[in-house]
Each structure stands twice: as C-alpha cells, then as structure tokens.
Tab-separated table of C-alpha atoms in Angstrom:
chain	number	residue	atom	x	y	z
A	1	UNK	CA	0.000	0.000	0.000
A	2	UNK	CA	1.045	3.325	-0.553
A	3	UNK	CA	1.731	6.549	1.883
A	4	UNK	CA	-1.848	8.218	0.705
A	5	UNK	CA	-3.981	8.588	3.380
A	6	UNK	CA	-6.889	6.632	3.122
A	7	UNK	CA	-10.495	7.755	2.184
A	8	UNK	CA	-13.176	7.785	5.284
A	9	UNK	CA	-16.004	5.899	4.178
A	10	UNK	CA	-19.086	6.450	6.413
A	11	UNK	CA	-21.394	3.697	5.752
A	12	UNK	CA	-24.403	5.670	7.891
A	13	UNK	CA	-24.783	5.493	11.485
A	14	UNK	CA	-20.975	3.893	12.485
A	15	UNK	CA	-17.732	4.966	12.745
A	16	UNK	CA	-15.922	5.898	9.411
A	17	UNK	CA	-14.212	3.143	7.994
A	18	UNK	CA	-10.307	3.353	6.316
A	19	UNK	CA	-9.910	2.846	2.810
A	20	UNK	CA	-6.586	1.988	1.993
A	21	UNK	CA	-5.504	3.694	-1.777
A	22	UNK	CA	-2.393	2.207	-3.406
A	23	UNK	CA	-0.534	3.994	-6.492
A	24	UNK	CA	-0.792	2.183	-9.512
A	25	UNK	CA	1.032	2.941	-12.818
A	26	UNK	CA	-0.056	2.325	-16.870
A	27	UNK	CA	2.943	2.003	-19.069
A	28	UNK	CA	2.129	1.991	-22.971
A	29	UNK	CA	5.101	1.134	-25.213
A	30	UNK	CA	6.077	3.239	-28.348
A	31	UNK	CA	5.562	0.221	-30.507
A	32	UNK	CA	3.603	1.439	-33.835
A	33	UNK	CA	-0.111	1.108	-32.175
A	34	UNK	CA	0.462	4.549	-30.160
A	35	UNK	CA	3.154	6.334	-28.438
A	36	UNK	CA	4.724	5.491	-25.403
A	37	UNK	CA	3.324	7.130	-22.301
A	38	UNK	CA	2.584	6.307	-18.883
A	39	UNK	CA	-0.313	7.241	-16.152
A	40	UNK	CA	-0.695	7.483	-12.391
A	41	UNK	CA	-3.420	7.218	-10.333
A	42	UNK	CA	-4.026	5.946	-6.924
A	43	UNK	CA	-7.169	3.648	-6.372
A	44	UNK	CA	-8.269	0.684	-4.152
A	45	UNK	CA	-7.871	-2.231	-7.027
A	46	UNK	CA	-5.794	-2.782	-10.048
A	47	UNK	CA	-9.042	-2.796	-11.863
A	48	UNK	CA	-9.538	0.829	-12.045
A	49	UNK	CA	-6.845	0.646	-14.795
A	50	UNK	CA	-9.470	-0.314	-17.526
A	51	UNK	CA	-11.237	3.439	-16.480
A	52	UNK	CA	-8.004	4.611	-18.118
A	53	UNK	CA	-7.676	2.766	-21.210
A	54	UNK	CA	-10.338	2.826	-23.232
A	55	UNK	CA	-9.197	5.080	-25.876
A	56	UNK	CA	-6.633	3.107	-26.869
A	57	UNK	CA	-6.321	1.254	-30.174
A	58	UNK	CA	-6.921	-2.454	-30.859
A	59	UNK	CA	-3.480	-4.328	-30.421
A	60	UNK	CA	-2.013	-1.555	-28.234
A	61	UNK	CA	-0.589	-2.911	-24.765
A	62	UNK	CA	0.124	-1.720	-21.343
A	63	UNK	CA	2.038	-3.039	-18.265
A	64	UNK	CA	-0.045	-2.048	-14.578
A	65	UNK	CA	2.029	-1.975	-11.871
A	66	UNK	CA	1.587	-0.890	-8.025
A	67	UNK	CA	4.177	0.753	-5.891
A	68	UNK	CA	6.973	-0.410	-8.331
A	69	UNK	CA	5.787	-3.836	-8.814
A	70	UNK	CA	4.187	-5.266	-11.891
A	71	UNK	CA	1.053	-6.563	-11.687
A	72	UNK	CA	-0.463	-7.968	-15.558
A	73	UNK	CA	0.291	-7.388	-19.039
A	74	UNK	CA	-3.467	-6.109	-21.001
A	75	UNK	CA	-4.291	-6.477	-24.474
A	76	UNK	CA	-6.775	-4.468	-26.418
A	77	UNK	CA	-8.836	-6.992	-28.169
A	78	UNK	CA	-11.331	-4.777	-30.327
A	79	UNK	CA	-11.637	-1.335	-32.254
A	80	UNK	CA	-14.184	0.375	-29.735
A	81	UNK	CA	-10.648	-0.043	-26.874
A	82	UNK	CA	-13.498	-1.645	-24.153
A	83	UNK	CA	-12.585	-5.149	-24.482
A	84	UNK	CA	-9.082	-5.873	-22.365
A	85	UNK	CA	-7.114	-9.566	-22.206
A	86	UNK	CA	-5.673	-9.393	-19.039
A	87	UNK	CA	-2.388	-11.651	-18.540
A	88	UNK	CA	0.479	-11.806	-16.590
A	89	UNK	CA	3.337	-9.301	-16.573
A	90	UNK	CA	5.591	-8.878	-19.955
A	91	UNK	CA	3.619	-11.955	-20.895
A	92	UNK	CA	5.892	-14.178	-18.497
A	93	UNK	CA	3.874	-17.088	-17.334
A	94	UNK	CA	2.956	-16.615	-13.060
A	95	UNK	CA	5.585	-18.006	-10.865
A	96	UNK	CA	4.258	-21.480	-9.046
C-alpha cells in the first residue's frame, strides 16, 4: 500500500471506515499502435486501470504496476478499446 492517506467511508450510522488507496502505474510502449506514455493514479484495485484505457487502439498494450511492482500485461482486443485480455506481466507465465 502506498503513503496516501486513506479515504473515510461512512457507511451511515458507524464509525468511518479506512480505505486503503495504493498507487498504480499504466505504461504503454512506443511500438507502432500509439506512443509510449505512462499514467498514475491511486485507487483501491488494479481494476480501475481499464477506467483509463479505453481510448486506446486495438493491439495496443500496457504493463499495470503498483508501488513499483508489476502486476499484468493487457491487451486491447477490439476497435471500440473496451474489451481488455488481461495476462500476466511482460507476458511471463505466473511463478508457481
């Protein structure tokens, strides 16, 4: 988890409850779908990353990582950029 300070999240009636956020990075190559670039953005789930990415181009790829560790590889799979393969980082197979 990152250094953010949480978000209080008063679910009515009881005491606020911590979110933890965590900093998460998108890396897009320079590799003839786009140019390279990268975003940051802090967020409670590696999912949020797909909130980010749906401009992109079919084929183009991106590397998510948190807090300097890499998460998944994704894969736009269609011209519209809403449909994502998600796999494992650089496309190495997960560690066992």
């Amino acid at each position: 988890m990152s250094d953010t300070p949480g978000i209080n999240d008063d679910q009515g009636g009881g005491s606020p409850r911590r979110i933890d956020m965590s900093t998460f990075r998108i890396t897009f190559s320079d590799d003839g779908f786009g140019v390279g670039k990268y975003l940051e953005y802090e967020s409670v789930s590696p999912s949020s990353a797909l909130n980010f990415v749906r401009r992109e181009r079919l084929g183009r790829r991106a590397h998510i990582a948190c807090d300097g560790k890499e998460l998944a590889s994704i894969t736009c799979c269609n011209r519209s950029g809403d449909l994502w393969i998600v796999g494992p980082p650089q496309g190495r197979q997960p560690q066992q």
